Coordinates of C-alpha atoms and ligand atoms in Angstrom, one line a residue:
X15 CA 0.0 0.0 0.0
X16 CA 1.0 3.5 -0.6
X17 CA 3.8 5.1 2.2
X18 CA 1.7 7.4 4.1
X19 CA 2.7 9.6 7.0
X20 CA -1.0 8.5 8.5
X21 CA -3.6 5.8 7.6
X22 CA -6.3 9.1 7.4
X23 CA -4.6 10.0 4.6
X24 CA -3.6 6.2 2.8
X25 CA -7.7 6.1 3.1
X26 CA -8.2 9.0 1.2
X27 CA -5.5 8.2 -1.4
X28 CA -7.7 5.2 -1.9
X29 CA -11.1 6.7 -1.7
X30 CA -9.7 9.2 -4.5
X31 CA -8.7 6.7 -6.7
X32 CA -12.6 4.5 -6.2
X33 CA -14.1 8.0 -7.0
X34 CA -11.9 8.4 -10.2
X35 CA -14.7 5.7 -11.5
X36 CA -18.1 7.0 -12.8
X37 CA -21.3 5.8 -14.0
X38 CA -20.1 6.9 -17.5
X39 CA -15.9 6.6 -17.0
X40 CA -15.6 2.5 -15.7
X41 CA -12.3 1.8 -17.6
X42 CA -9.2 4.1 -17.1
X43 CA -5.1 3.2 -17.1
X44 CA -3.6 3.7 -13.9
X45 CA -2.0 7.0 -15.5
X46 CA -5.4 7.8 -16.1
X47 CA -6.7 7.4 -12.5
X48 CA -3.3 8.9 -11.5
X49 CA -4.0 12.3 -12.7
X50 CA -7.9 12.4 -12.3
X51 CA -7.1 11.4 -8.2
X52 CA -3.9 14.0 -8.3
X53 CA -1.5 11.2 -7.4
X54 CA 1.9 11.2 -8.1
X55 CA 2.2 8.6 -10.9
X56 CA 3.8 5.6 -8.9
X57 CA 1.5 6.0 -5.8
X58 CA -1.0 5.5 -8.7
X59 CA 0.3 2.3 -10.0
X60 CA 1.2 1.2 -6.6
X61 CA -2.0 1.5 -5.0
X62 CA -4.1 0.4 -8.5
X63 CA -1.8 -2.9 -8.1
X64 CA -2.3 -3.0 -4.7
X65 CA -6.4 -3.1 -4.8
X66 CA -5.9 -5.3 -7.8
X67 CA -4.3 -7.8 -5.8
X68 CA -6.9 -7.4 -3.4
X69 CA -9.3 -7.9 -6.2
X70 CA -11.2 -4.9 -5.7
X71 CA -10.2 -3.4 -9.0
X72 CA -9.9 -5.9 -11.6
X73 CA -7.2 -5.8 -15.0
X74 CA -8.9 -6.2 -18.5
X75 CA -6.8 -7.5 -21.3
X76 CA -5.6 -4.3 -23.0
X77 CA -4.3 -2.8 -19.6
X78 CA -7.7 -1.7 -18.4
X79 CA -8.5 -0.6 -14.9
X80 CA -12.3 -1.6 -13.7
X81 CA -14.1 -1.9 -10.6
X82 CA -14.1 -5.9 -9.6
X83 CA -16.5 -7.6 -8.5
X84 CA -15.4 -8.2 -5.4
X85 CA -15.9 -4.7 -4.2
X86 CA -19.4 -4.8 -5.9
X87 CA -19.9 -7.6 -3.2
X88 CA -18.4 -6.1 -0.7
X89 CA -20.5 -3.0 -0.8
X90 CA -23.7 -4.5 -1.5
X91 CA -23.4 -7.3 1.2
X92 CA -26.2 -6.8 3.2
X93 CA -26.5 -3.1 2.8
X94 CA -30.4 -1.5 4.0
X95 CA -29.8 -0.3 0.0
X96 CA -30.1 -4.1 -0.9
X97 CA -33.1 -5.3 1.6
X98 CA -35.3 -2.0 0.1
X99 CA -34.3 -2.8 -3.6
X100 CA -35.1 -6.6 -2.7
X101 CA -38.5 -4.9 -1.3
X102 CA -39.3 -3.1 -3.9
X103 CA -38.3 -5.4 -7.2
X104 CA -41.9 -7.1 -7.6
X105 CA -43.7 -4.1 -6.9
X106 CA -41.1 -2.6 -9.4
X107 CA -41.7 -5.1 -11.9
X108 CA -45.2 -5.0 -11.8
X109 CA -45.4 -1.3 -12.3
X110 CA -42.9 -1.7 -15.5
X111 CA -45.2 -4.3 -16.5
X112 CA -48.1 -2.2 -16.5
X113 CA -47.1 1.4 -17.0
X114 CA -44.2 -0.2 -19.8
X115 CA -42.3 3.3 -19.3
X116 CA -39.1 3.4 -17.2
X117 CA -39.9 2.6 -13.2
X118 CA -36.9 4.0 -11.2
X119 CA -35.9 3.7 -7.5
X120 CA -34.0 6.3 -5.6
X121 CA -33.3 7.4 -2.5
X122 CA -31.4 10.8 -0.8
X123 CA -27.7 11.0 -0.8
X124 CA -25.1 13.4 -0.2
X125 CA -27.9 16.2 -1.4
X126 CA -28.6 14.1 -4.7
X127 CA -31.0 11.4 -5.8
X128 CA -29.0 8.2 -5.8
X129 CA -30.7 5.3 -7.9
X130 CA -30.5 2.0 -7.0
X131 CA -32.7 0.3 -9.4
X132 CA -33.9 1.1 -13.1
X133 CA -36.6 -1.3 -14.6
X134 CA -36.8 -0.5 -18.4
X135 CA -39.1 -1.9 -21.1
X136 CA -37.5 -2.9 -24.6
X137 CA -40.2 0.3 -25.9
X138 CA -39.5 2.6 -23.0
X139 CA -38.7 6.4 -24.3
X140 CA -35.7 8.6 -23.0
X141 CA -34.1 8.5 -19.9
X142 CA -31.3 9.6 -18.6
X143 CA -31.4 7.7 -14.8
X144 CA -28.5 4.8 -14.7
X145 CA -28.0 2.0 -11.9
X146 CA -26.1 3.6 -9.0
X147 CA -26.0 7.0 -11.3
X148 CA -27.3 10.5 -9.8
X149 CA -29.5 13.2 -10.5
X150 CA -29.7 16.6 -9.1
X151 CA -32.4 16.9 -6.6
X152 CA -34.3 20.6 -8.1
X153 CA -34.1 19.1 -11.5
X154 CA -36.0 15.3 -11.1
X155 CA -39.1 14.3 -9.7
X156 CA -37.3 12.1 -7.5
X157 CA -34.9 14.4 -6.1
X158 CA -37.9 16.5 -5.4
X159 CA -39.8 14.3 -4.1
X160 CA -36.8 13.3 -1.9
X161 CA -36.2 17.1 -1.2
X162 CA -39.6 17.7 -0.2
X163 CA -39.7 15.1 2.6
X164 CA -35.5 16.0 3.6
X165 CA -35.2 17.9 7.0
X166 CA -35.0 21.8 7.3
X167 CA -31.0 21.6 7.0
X168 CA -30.8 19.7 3.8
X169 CA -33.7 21.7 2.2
X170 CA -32.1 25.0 2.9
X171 CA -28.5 24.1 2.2
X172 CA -29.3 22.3 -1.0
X173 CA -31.7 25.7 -2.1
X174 CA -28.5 28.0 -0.8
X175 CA -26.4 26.4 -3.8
X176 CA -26.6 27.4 -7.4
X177 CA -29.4 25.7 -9.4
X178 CA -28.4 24.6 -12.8
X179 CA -30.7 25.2 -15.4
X180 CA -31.2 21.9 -17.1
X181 CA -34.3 23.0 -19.4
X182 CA -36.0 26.1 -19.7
X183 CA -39.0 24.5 -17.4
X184 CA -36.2 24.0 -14.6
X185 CA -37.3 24.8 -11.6
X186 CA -34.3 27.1 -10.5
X187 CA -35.9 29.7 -8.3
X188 CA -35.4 28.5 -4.2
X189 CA -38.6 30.3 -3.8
X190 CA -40.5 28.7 -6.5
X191 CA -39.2 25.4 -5.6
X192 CA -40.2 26.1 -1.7
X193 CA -43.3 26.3 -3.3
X194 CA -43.1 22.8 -5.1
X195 CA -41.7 21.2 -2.3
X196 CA -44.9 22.1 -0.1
X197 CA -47.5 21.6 -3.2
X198 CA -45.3 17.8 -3.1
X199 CA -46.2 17.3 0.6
X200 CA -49.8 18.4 0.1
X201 CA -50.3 15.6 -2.6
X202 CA -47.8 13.1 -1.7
X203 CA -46.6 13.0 -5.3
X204 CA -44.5 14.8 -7.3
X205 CA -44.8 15.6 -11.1
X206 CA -41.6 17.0 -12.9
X207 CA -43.0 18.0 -16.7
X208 CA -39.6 18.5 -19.1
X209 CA -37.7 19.4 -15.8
X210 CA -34.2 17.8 -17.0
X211 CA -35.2 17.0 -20.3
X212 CA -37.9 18.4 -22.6
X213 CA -39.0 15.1 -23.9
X214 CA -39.4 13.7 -20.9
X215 CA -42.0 14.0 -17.7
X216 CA -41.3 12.6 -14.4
X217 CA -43.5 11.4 -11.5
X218 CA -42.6 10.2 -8.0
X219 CA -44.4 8.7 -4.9
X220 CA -43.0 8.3 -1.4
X221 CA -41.8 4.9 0.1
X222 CA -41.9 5.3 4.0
X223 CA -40.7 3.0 6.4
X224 CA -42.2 1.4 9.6
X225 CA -42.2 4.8 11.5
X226 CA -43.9 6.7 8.5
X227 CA -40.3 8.9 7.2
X228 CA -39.4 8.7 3.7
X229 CA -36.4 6.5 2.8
X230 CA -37.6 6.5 -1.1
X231 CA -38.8 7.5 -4.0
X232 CA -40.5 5.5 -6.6
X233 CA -41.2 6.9 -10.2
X234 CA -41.6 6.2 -13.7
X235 CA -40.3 8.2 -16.9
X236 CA -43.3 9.1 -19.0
X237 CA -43.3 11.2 -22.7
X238 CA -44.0 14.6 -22.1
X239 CA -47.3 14.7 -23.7
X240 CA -48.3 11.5 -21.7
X241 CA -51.2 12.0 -19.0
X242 CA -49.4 11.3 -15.3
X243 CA -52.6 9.9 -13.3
X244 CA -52.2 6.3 -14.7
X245 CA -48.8 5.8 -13.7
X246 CA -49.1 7.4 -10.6
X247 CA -52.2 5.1 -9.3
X248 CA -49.4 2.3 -10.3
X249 CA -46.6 4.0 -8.5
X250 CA -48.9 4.5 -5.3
X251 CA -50.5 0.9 -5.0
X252 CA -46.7 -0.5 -5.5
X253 CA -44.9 1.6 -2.6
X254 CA -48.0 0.5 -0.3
X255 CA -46.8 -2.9 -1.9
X256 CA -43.3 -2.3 -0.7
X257 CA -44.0 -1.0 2.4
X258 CA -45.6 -3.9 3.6
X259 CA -42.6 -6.3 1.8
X260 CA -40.3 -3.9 4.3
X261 CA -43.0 -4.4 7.4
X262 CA -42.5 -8.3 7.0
X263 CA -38.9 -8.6 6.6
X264 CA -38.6 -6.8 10.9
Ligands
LIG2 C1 -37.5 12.6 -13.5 O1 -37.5 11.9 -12.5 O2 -38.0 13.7 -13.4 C2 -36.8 12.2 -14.7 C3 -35.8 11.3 -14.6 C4 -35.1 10.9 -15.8 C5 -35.5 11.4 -17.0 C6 -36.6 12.3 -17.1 C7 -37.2 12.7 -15.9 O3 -34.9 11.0 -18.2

């Protein structure tokens, strides 16, 4: 492993080099990840080889640098991310089935809408949600969805930051998405028409856990000109659906 005057900081060598990976950048060289972590070269190679040996990142044939499975099962050994997808895959499917648009699952972290699941249909229109990908949280129906049910702190930090403009029906305005994230509450639903594309309109419900909070949001991607009420009578019966998988499983 890397010479490092403390382990703190051999940690974060290594957490730099895992976040060098992205839903979209999953192969680099070691030079590659050298320079995106700003490593010195052969603390690069020496710590790529290291977590290769450990099998964590795995080697392809032309030199390649991938995550390996074994962190995959590292990381999703029994994580509380795993027992709610495991909830919420039949429930998933069944809206997929029905609906035949994408059905997404998501929940809050680190001020963004983390999905953990994507069920798509071999006719289901754009999206641009990915297994384990984010979206910003003004700019999806999840993420508002997510927002609307976050405490006070996360609300107002996450409305104190700049608020890209993804289309020109982005909401971007804290004030006018103070007013969303109430209108949200009110209904228990969010609707997100062209909001981070124009093509496309979003719609979310609330999974809650035994004590009523929010740990979820479950949605479908629908064409813009598509009517929301169907789906969301789907998206509704299913997180009742998963809220009594999650009941059984205590
Ligand atoms: C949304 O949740 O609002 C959403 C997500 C992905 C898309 C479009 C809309 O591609």
């Amino acid at each position: 492993m890397a010479n490092s005057s403390s382990g703190d900081g051999m940690t974060e060598r290594l957490v730099r080099v895992l976040e060098t990976f992205t839903p979209t950048r999953t192969v680099q060289t070691a030079a590659e990840i050298g320079r995106r972590a700003d490593l010195p070269s052969s603390t690069a190679h020496r710590i790529v080889a290291d977590l290769v040996g450990a099998g964590l990142l795995e080697r392809d044939d032309d030199n390649g640098i991938r995550i390996g499975m074994r962190l995959w099962e590292l990381a999703t050994r029994s994580s509380a991310a795993l027992r709610l997808r495991q909830a919420a895959m039949p429930f998933m499917d069944a809206v997929q089935t029905r609906v035949r648009e994408h059905t997404q699952l998501a929940i809050l972290e680190q001020d963004e809408a983390l999905f953990l699941e994507r069920l798509s249909g071999p006719r289901s229109g754009a999206n641009i949600t990915r297994v384990a990908g984010r979206l910003p949280l003004h700019a999806s129906s999840s993420g508002l969805l997510l927002l609307a049910y976050a405490d006070r702190g996360t609300q107002d930090r996450v409305l104190a930051r700049p608020l890209a403009r993804l289309t020109a029906a982005t909401p971007a305005d804290p004030a006018a998405i103070r007013r969303l994230l109430a209108e949200i509450r009110a209904r228990g639903q969010a609707v997100a028409p062209g909001f981070i594309e124009d093509v496309s309109t979003g719609v979310a419900v609330p999974v809650r856990d035994g004590t009523r909070r929010v740990i979820a949001a479950l949605s479908v991607v629908l064409p813009r000109e598509a009517s929301p009420e169907p789906a969301l009578a789907e998206l509704h019966r299913a997180a009742r659906g998963i809220e009594a998988a999650l009941a059984r499983y205590h």
